[in-house]
PDB file of C-alpha atoms in Angstrom:
ATOM      1  CA  MET A 646      88.850  93.143 -14.252  1.00 75.00           C
ATOM      2  CA  ALA A 647      87.982  89.445 -14.141  1.00 80.00           C
ATOM      3  CA  SER A 648      86.963  89.656 -10.486  1.00 81.00           C
ATOM      4  CA  LEU A 649      84.661  92.623 -11.219  1.00 82.00           C
ATOM      5  CA  TYR A 650      83.073  91.076 -14.310  1.00 84.00           C
ATOM      6  CA  PRO A 651      83.504  87.280 -14.021  1.00 90.00           C
ATOM      7  CA  SER A 652      80.577  86.332 -16.249  1.00 92.00           C
ATOM      8  CA  ASP A 653      81.382  88.958 -18.884  1.00 89.00           C
ATOM      9  CA  VAL A 654      85.020  87.890 -19.056  1.00 91.00           C
ATOM     10  CA  ALA A 655      84.090  84.221 -19.453  1.00 95.00           C
ATOM     11  CA  ALA A 656      81.407  85.054 -22.022  1.00 93.00           C
ATOM     12  CA  LEU A 657      83.904  87.037 -24.069  1.00 91.00           C
ATOM     13  CA  VAL A 658      86.505  84.261 -23.958  1.00 95.00           C
ATOM     14  CA  VAL A 659      83.996  81.647 -25.114  1.00 96.00           C
ATOM     15  CA  PHE A 660      82.409  83.936 -27.719  1.00 94.00           C
ATOM     16  CA  ASP A 661      85.810  84.814 -29.172  1.00 93.00           C
ATOM     17  CA  ILE A 662      86.780  81.132 -29.299  1.00 96.00           C
ATOM     18  CA  TRP A 663      83.502  80.415 -31.090  1.00 97.00           C
ATOM     19  CA  ILE A 664      83.859  83.131 -33.764  1.00 95.00           C
ATOM     20  CA  GLY A 665      87.656  82.858 -34.035  1.00 94.00           C
ATOM     21  CA  ASN A 666      88.318  86.427 -32.875  1.00 90.00           C
ATOM     22  CA  TRP A 667      92.083  86.484 -32.375  1.00 86.00           C
ATOM     23  CA  ASP A 668      92.634  90.247 -31.934  1.00 81.00           C
ATOM     24  CA  ARG A 669      90.624  91.065 -28.810  1.00 82.00           C
ATOM     25  CA  GLY A 670      93.479  92.852 -27.007  1.00 74.00           C
ATOM     26  CA  GLY A 671      92.685  96.514 -27.638  1.00 68.00           C
ATOM     27  CA  ASN A 672      88.947  96.147 -28.131  1.00 70.00           C
ATOM     28  CA  ILE A 673      87.611  96.242 -24.569  1.00 70.00           C
ATOM     29  CA  LYS A 674      86.249  99.071 -22.453  1.00 65.00           C
ATOM     30  CA  ALA A 675      85.477  98.457 -18.790  1.00 67.00           C
ATOM     31  CA  ALA A 676      84.836 100.599 -15.743  1.00 66.00           C
ATOM     32  CA  VAL A 677      87.143  99.335 -13.015  1.00 69.00           C
ATOM     33  CA  VAL A 678      87.091 102.162 -10.469  1.00 68.00           C
ATOM     34  CA  SER A 679      83.468 103.362 -10.581  1.00 72.00           C
ATOM     35  CA  GLU A 680      81.572 100.573  -8.832  1.00 68.00           C
ATOM     36  CA  HIS A 681      78.303 102.500  -9.156  1.00 68.00           C
ATOM     37  CA  LEU A 682      78.606 102.415 -12.959  1.00 68.00           C
ATOM     38  CA  PRO A 683      79.198  98.864 -14.182  1.00 71.00           C
ATOM     39  CA  LEU A 684      80.474  98.937 -17.739  1.00 68.00           C
ATOM     40  CA  PHE A 685      82.002  96.135 -19.763  1.00 62.00           C
ATOM     41  CA  LEU A 686      81.976  96.491 -23.541  1.00 66.00           C
ATOM     42  CA  ALA A 687      83.715  94.521 -26.242  1.00 67.00           C
ATOM     43  CA  PHE A 688      83.672  95.522 -29.888  1.00 65.00           C
ATOM     44  CA  ASP A 689      85.364  95.103 -33.282  1.00 65.00           C
ATOM     45  CA  HIS A 690      85.249  91.681 -34.890  1.00 64.00           C
ATOM     46  CA  SER A 691      87.485  92.599 -37.813  1.00 75.00           C
ATOM     47  CA  HIS A 692      89.685  89.534 -37.268  1.00 81.00           C
ATOM     48  CA  ALA A 693      86.915  86.989 -36.807  1.00 92.00           C
ATOM     49  CA  LEU A 694      84.224  85.169 -38.729  1.00 94.00           C
ATOM     50  CA  LEU A 695      84.997  85.637 -42.448  1.00 95.00           C
ATOM     51  CA  ASN A 696      88.380  87.212 -41.645  1.00 93.00           C
ATOM     52  CA  VAL A 697      89.890  84.322 -39.673  1.00 94.00           C
ATOM     53  CA  ASP A 698      91.809  83.324 -42.788  1.00 95.00           C
ATOM     54  CA  GLU A 699      92.904  85.124 -45.955  1.00 95.00           C
ATOM     55  CA  THR A 700      89.696  84.174 -47.789  1.00 96.00           C
ATOM     56  CA  ALA A 701      86.082  83.751 -46.747  1.00 96.00           C
ATOM     57  CA  GLY A 702      86.229  80.111 -47.855  1.00 98.00           C
ATOM     58  CA  GLY A 703      89.363  79.499 -45.802  1.00 98.00           C
ATOM     59  CA  SER A 704      87.778  81.196 -42.799  1.00 97.00           C
ATOM     60  CA  ILE A 705      84.646  79.072 -43.071  1.00 98.00           C
ATOM     61  CA  ALA A 706      86.775  75.924 -43.352  1.00 98.00           C
ATOM     62  CA  ARG A 707      88.764  76.844 -40.234  1.00 98.00           C
ATOM     63  CA  LEU A 708      85.646  77.733 -38.238  1.00 98.00           C
ATOM     64  CA  GLY A 709      83.997  74.483 -39.285  1.00 97.00           C
ATOM     65  CA  GLY A 710      87.156  72.487 -38.613  1.00 95.00           C
ATOM     66  CA  GLY A 711      86.719  72.450 -34.857  1.00 94.00           C
ATOM     67  CA  SER A 712      90.190  73.559 -33.785  1.00 97.00           C
ATOM     68  CA  LEU A 713      91.213  76.361 -31.445  1.00 97.00           C
ATOM     69  CA  ILE A 714      91.806  79.430 -33.615  1.00 96.00           C
ATOM     70  CA  VAL A 715      92.414  81.933 -30.813  1.00 95.00           C
ATOM     71  CA  GLU A 716      95.895  81.052 -29.565  1.00 92.00           C
ATOM     72  CA  SER A 717      96.132  84.001 -27.170  1.00 91.00           C
ATOM     73  CA  HIS A 718      93.520  86.196 -25.518  1.00 91.00           C
ATOM     74  CA  PRO A 719      93.738  88.922 -22.872  1.00 91.00           C
ATOM     75  CA  PHE A 720      91.457  86.879 -20.609  1.00 91.00           C
ATOM     76  CA  TYR A 721      93.008  83.436 -21.010  1.00 95.00           C
ATOM     77  CA  GLY A 722      93.909  82.335 -17.495  1.00 94.00           C
ATOM     78  CA  ARG A 723      91.497  84.821 -15.916  1.00 92.00           C
ATOM     79  CA  ALA A 724      88.060  83.297 -16.463  1.00 93.00           C
ATOM     80  CA  THR A 725      86.936  80.797 -13.860  1.00 92.00           C
ATOM     81  CA  PRO A 726      86.130  77.238 -14.936  1.00 93.00           C
ATOM     82  CA  ASP A 727      82.521  77.421 -13.709  1.00 95.00           C
ATOM     83  CA  MET A 728      81.849  80.615 -15.682  1.00 96.00           C
ATOM     84  CA  LEU A 729      83.554  79.190 -18.774  1.00 96.00           C
ATOM     85  CA  ASP A 730      81.415  76.054 -18.520  1.00 97.00           C
ATOM     86  CA  LYS A 731      78.263  78.171 -18.205  1.00 98.00           C
ATOM     87  CA  TRP A 732      79.009  80.088 -21.394  1.00 97.00           C
ATOM     88  CA  VAL A 733      80.240  77.063 -23.349  1.00 98.00           C
ATOM     89  CA  GLU A 734      76.977  75.290 -22.529  1.00 98.00           C
ATOM     90  CA  ARG A 735      74.907  78.336 -23.415  1.00 98.00           C
ATOM     91  CA  ILE A 736      76.463  78.742 -26.869  1.00 98.00           C
ATOM     92  CA  ALA A 737      76.579  74.991 -27.520  1.00 98.00           C
ATOM     93  CA  ARG A 738      72.812  74.755 -26.875  1.00 97.00           C
ATOM     94  CA  MET A 739      71.929  77.214 -29.635  1.00 96.00           C
ATOM     95  CA  ASP A 740      70.056  75.547 -32.438  1.00 95.00           C
ATOM     96  CA  ALA A 741      71.363  75.729 -35.988  1.00 96.00           C
ATOM     97  CA  GLY A 742      68.360  77.783 -37.110  1.00 96.00           C
ATOM     98  CA  THR A 743      69.183  80.563 -34.677  1.00 96.00           C
ATOM     99  CA  VAL A 744      72.798  80.637 -35.815  1.00 97.00           C
ATOM    100  CA  ALA A 745      71.753  80.620 -39.486  1.00 96.00           C
ATOM    101  CA  GLU A 746      69.337  83.484 -38.866  1.00 95.00           C
ATOM    102  CA  CYS A 747      72.105  85.535 -37.253  1.00 94.00           C
ATOM    103  CA  CYS A 748      74.462  84.919 -40.187  1.00 95.00           C
ATOM    104  CA  GLY A 749      72.036  85.427 -43.057  1.00 95.00           C
ATOM    105  CA  PHE A 750      70.626  88.623 -44.486  1.00 94.00           C
ATOM    106  CA  GLY A 751      68.607  86.896 -47.217  1.00 94.00           C
ATOM    107  CA  ARG A 752      70.410  89.033 -49.785  1.00 96.00           C
ATOM    108  CA  PRO A 753      74.013  89.913 -50.558  1.00 96.00           C
ATOM    109  CA  PHE A 754      75.503  92.198 -47.938  1.00 93.00           C
ATOM    110  CA  ARG A 755      78.486  94.253 -49.040  1.00 91.00           C
ATOM    111  CA  SER A 756      80.738  91.676 -50.696  1.00 92.00           C
ATOM    112  CA  VAL A 757      79.228  88.668 -48.888  1.00 95.00           C
ATOM    113  CA  GLY A 758      76.784  86.667 -50.980  1.00 97.00           C
ATOM    114  CA  THR A 759      73.948  84.557 -49.625  1.00 97.00           C
ATOM    115  CA  GLU A 760      75.837  81.298 -50.240  1.00 98.00           C
ATOM    116  CA  THR A 761      78.723  82.531 -48.095  1.00 98.00           C
ATOM    117  CA  GLN A 762      76.313  83.673 -45.379  1.00 97.00           C
ATOM    118  CA  GLU A 763      74.677  80.237 -45.389  1.00 98.00           C
ATOM    119  CA  ALA A 764      78.042  78.442 -45.280  1.00 98.00           C
ATOM    120  CA  LEU A 765      79.138  80.631 -42.353  1.00 97.00           C
ATOM    121  CA  GLY A 766      75.940  79.755 -40.481  1.00 97.00           C
ATOM    122  CA  ILE A 767      76.539  76.049 -41.024  1.00 98.00           C
ATOM    123  CA  ALA A 768      80.177  76.314 -39.891  1.00 98.00           C
ATOM    124  CA  LEU A 769      79.288  78.339 -36.775  1.00 98.00           C
ATOM    125  CA  ALA A 770      76.472  75.951 -35.843  1.00 98.00           C
ATOM    126  CA  ALA A 771      78.910  73.038 -36.098  1.00 98.00           C
ATOM    127  CA  ARG A 772      81.501  74.995 -34.112  1.00 98.00           C
ATOM    128  CA  ALA A 773      78.937  75.749 -31.399  1.00 98.00           C
ATOM    129  CA  GLY A 774      78.414  72.009 -31.025  1.00 97.00           C
ATOM    130  CA  ASP A 775      82.188  71.497 -30.917  1.00 98.00           C
ATOM    131  CA  LEU A 776      82.783  74.195 -28.280  1.00 98.00           C
ATOM    132  CA  PRO A 777      82.701  71.832 -25.278  1.00 98.00           C
ATOM    133  CA  ARG A 778      85.404  69.677 -26.885  1.00 98.00           C
ATOM    134  CA  ILE A 779      87.475  72.641 -28.121  1.00 98.00           C
ATOM    135  CA  VAL A 780      87.510  74.248 -24.675  1.00 97.00           C
ATOM    136  CA  SER A 781      88.074  70.944 -22.864  1.00 96.00           C
ATOM    137  CA  GLU A 782      91.047  70.028 -25.064  1.00 96.00           C
ATOM    138  CA  ASN A 783      92.584  73.472 -24.489  1.00 96.00           C
ATOM    139  CA  LYS A 784      91.849  73.956 -20.778  1.00 94.00           C
ATOM    140  CA  ALA A 785      95.496  74.422 -19.869  1.00 92.00           C
ATOM    141  CA  LYS A 786      95.679  77.461 -22.148  1.00 92.00           C
ATOM    142  CA  ILE A 787      92.220  78.917 -21.469  1.00 94.00           C
ATOM    143  CA  GLN A 788      91.390  78.410 -17.792  1.00 84.00           C
ATOM    144  CA  VAL A 789      92.560  79.932 -14.562  1.00 63.00           C
ATOM    145  CA  GLN A 790      95.902  78.523 -13.479  1.00 51.00           C
ATOM    146  CA  GLY A 791      95.755  80.316 -10.142  1.00 46.00           C
ATOM    147  CA  HIS A 792      94.277  83.491  -8.741  1.00 40.00           C
ATOM    148  CA  HIS A 793      95.162  86.541 -10.835  1.00 42.00           C
ATOM    149  CA  GLY A 794      93.125  89.197  -9.053  1.00 40.00           C
ATOM    150  CA  ASN A 795      92.304  92.262 -11.135  1.00 37.00           C
ATOM    151  CA  ARG A 796      95.172  92.048 -13.599  1.00 35.00           C
TER     152      ARG A 796
END
């Protein structure tokens, strides 16, 4: 799959590292035999963002703490270093206002109040800036160790 969708695979690895999504395994749909119909979809962030830890506050603290949360991922060892670097740089360049806008609804949403939304935006903006270091310090776990083909 990584050879068919190299940018998508790298983007998903970096995005999941950024949001702390540690349950990616069964949440991918990709077309691997129909070359005329490229399809690569990832969904379900139930174990990310405010659900990284047992509480929203704990999740925000972990996301803002700058450590690798995603210890295993179906695409660790399959994304190429150049594609990983591209996506790390792309997310790291996002300004804090954009991240805050994506995290905030301007009103409570379900059980998430505006203060929690704002705190999540701040933590994710900081984490975006930390992504180059997080990925660099964990290269041995994240990057290609050899050619894996379509596994």
